[in-house]
Coordinates of C-alpha atoms in Angstrom, one line a residue:
Chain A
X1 CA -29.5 25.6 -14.0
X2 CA -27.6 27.3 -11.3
X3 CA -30.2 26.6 -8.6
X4 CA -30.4 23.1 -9.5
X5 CA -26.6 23.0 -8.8
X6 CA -27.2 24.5 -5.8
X7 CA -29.6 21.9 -4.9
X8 CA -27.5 19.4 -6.2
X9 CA -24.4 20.5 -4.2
X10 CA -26.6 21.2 -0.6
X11 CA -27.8 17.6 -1.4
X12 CA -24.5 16.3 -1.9
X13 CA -22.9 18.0 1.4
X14 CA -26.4 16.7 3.2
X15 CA -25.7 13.4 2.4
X16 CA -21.9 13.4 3.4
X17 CA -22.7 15.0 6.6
X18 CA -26.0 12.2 7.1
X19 CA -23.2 9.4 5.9
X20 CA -20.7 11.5 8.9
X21 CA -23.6 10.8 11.5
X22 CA -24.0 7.7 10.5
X23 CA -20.0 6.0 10.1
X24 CA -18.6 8.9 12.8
X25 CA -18.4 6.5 15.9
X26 CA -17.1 3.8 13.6
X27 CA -14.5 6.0 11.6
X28 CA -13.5 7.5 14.7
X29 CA -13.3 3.6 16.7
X30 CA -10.9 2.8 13.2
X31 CA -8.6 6.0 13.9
X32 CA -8.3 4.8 17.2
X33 CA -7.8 1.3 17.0
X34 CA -4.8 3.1 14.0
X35 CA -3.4 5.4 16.5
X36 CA -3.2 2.1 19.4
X37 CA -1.8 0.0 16.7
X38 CA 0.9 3.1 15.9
X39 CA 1.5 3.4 19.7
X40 CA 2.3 -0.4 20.5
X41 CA 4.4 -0.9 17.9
X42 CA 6.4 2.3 18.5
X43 CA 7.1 0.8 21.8
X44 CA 7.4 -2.4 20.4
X45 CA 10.2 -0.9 18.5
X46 CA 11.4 0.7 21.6
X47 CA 11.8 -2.3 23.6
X48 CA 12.9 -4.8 20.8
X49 CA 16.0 -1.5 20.6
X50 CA 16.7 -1.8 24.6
X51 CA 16.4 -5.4 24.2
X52 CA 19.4 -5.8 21.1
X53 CA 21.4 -3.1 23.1
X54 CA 21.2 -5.3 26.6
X55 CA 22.1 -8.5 24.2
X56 CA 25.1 -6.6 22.8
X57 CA 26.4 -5.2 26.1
X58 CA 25.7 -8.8 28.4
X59 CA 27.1 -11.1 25.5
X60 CA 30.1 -12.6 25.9
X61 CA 32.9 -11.5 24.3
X62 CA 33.9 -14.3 21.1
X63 CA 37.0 -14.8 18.9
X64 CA 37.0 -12.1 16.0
X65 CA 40.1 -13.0 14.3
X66 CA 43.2 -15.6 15.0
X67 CA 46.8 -14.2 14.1
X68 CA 49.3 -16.9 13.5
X69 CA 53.2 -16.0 13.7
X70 CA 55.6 -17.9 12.7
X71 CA 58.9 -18.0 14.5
X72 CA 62.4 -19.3 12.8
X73 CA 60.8 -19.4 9.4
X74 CA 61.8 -17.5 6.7
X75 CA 59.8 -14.1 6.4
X76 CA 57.6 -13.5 3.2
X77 CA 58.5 -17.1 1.7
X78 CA 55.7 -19.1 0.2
X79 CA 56.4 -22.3 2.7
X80 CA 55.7 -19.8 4.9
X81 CA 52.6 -18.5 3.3
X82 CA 51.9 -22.0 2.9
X83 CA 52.2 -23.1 6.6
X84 CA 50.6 -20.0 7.8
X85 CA 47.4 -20.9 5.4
X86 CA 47.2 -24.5 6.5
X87 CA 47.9 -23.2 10.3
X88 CA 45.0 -20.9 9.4
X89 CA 43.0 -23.9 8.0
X90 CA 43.6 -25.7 11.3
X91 CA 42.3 -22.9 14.0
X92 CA 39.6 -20.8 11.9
X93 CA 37.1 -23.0 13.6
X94 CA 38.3 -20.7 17.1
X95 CA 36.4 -17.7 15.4
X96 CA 33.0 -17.0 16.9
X97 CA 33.6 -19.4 19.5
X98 CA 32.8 -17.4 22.7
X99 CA 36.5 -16.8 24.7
X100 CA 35.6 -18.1 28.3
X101 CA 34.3 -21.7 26.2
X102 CA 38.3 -21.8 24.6
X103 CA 40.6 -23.9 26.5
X104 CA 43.9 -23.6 26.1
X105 CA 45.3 -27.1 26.3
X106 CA 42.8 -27.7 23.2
X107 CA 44.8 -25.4 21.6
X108 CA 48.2 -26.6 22.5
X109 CA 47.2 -30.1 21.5
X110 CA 45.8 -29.0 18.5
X111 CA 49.0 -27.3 17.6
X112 CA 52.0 -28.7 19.7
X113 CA 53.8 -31.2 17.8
X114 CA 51.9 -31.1 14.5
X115 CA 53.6 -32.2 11.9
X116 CA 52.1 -30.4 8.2
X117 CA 53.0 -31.9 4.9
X118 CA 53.5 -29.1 2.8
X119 CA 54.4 -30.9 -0.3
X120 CA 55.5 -34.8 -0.8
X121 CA 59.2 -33.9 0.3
X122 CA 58.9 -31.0 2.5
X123 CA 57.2 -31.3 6.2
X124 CA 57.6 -29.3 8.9
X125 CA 56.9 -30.0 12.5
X126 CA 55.0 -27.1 14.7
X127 CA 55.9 -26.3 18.1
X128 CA 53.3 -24.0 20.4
X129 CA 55.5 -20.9 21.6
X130 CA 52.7 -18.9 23.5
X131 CA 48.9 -18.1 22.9
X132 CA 46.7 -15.4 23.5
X133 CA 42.8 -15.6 23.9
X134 CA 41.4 -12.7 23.1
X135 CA 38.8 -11.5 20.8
X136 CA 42.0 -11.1 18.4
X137 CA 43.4 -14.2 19.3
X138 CA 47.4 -14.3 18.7
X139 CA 48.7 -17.9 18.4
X140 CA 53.2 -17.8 18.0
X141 CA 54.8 -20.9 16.9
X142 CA 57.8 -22.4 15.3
X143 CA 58.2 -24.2 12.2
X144 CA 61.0 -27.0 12.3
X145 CA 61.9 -28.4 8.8
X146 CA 61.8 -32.5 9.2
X147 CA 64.1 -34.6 7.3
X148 CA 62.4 -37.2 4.6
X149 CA 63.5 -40.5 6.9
X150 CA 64.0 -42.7 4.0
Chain B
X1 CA -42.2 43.3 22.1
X2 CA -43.0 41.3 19.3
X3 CA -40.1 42.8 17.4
X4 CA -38.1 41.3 20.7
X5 CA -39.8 38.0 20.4
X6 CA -38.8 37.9 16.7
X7 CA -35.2 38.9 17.8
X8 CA -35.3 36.6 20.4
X9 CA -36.4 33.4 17.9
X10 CA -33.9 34.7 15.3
X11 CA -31.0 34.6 17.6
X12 CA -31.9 31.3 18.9
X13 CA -31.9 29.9 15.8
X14 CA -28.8 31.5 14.5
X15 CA -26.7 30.2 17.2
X16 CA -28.2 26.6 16.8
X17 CA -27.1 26.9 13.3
X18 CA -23.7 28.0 13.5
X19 CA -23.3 24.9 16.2
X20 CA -24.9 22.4 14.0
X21 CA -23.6 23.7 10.7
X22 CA -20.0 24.8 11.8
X23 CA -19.6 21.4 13.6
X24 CA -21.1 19.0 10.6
X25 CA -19.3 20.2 8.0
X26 CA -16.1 20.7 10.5
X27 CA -16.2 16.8 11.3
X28 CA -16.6 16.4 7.1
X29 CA -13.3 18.3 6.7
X30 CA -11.8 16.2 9.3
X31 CA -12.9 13.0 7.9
X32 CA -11.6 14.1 4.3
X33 CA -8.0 15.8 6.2
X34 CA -7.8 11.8 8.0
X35 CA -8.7 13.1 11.3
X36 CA -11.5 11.4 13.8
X37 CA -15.1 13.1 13.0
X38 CA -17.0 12.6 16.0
X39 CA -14.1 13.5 18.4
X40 CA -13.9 16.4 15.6
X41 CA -17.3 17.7 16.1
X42 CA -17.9 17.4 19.4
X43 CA -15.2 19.5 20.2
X44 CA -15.5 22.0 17.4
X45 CA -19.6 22.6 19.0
X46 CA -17.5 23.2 22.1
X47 CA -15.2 25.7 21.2
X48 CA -17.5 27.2 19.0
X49 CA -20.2 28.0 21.6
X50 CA -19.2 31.4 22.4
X51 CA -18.6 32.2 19.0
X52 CA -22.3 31.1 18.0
X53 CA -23.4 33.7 21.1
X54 CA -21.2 36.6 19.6
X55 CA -22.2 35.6 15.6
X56 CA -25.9 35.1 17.0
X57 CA -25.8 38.8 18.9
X58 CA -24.4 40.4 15.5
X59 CA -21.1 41.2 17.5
X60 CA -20.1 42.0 20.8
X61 CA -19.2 45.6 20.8
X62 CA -23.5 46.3 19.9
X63 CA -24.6 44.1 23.1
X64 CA -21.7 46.0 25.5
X65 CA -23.0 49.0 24.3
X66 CA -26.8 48.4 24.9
X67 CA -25.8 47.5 28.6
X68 CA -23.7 50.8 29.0
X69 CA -27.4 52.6 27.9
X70 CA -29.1 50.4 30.3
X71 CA -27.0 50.6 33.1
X72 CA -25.6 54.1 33.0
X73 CA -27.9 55.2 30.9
X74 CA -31.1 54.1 33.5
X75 CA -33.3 52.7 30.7
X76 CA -33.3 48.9 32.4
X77 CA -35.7 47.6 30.4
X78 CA -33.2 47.3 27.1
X79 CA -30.5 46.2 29.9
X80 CA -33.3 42.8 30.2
X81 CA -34.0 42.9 26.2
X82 CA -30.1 42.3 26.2
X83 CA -29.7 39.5 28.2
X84 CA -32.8 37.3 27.2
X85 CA -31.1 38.1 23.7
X86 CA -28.1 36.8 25.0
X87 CA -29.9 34.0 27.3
X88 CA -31.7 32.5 23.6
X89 CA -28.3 32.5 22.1
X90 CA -26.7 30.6 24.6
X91 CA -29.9 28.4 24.6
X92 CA -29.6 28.2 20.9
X93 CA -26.1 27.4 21.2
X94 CA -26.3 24.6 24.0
X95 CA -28.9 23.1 22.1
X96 CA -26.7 22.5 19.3
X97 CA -24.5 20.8 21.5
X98 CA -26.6 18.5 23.3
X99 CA -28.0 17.2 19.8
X100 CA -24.8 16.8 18.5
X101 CA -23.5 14.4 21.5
X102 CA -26.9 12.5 21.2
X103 CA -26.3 12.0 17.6
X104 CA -22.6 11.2 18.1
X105 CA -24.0 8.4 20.7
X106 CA -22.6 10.2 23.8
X107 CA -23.8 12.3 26.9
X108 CA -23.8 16.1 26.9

């Protein structure tokens, strides 16, 4: 019994090493072809990294955030919560937009002489006190109430 | 001398088979441990030609003694019986080798 084992495991590593001579070149062509593959993308990686880096350094710089104040307005009222959301309305479309692309006359006719219904009886006319482009773009302006004219 | 020629076969063939055996079953332990085979073997039959020389020879110290006899010792003859022992090992050995890179599909 034992030496049939033994015959049965020589056989068994005979055949495995036969199979070995046999597939080597091939198994060892596949570990190659592995270890290229591993390689290129590795470097892939490495430019695709340098690439992202260069983007985020040669980008130009855009509009992050807009910050309306409000001049000659009552502080922490809701008209001016209300004005300050529909001035908000009005220039959100500035974020993302790249800084060098904003002009500022766009900005001052956007703004300059609006006039912003807050409710049926209530509207106020803006006037454009100064503007900063930035990436945190600071817009000042004044809120004058306007009479109903009748 | 025909207990030399017997010696000299023996040692010949002991060196092949440590090549030929260390190296096949090395490249099946590289193939199971995910490691290339061929690249395996060729360069465990390499490395492991000395070793089959020194296994084949029964150890070092035996052969560096028999040339002390044979040189300071003025018995020449067992200085030659040494070093055609040694010559079949590395013969032996470098055998192996060569039919191992045939087999793997390369030159020796």
């Amino acid at each position: 019994m034992k030496r049939c084992l033994a015959f049965f495991l020589l056989g068994f590593i005979a055949g495995c090493i036969s199979l070995n001579l046999f597939l080597g070149n091939q198994i060892d062509r596949l570990y190659w072809e592995k270890e290229e593959l591993r390689v290129r993308l590795f470097e892939s990686n490495e430019r695709l990294r340098k690439l992202e880096e260069q983007l985020q350094t040669h980008r130009n710089p855009t509009v992050n955030d807009v910050q309306i104040e409000l001049e000659d307005v009552d502080k922490n009222s809701f008209m001016e919560l209300s004005l300050r959301e529909e001035l908000g309305a009005i220039t959100r479309d500035l974020v993302g937009e790249e800084i060098a692309e904003i002009s500022p006359h766009l900005i001052r006719r956007l703004l300059d002489g609006r006039q912003i219904h807050l409710e049926e009886s209530s509207t106020y006319e803006i006037k454009l006190n100064w503007v900063i482009i930035d990436e945190k773009t600071v817009i000042n302006v004044s809120a004058s109430h306007l009479e109903p004219s009748d | 001398m025909d207990k030399l020629i017997t010696t000299a076969f023996l040692t010949f063939f002991v060196s092949l088979g440590v090549i030929l055996g260390g190296s096949l079953l090395g490249a099946l332990g590289a193939v199971i441990m995910g490691s290339p085979p061929v690249n395996t073997m060729l360069g465990l039959a390499e490395e492991m030609k000395i070793w089959a020389l020194v296994a084949a020879l029964g150890g070092s110290f035996g052969v560096i003694k028999a040339f002390e006899t044979g040189i300071l010792g003025g018995q020449p003859l067992q200085l030659l019986q040494q070093l055609a022992l040694v010559f079949c090992a590395f013969c032996g050995a470098h055998l192996g080798y060569i039919l191992l890179s045939h087999m793997a599909g390369g030159s020796s």
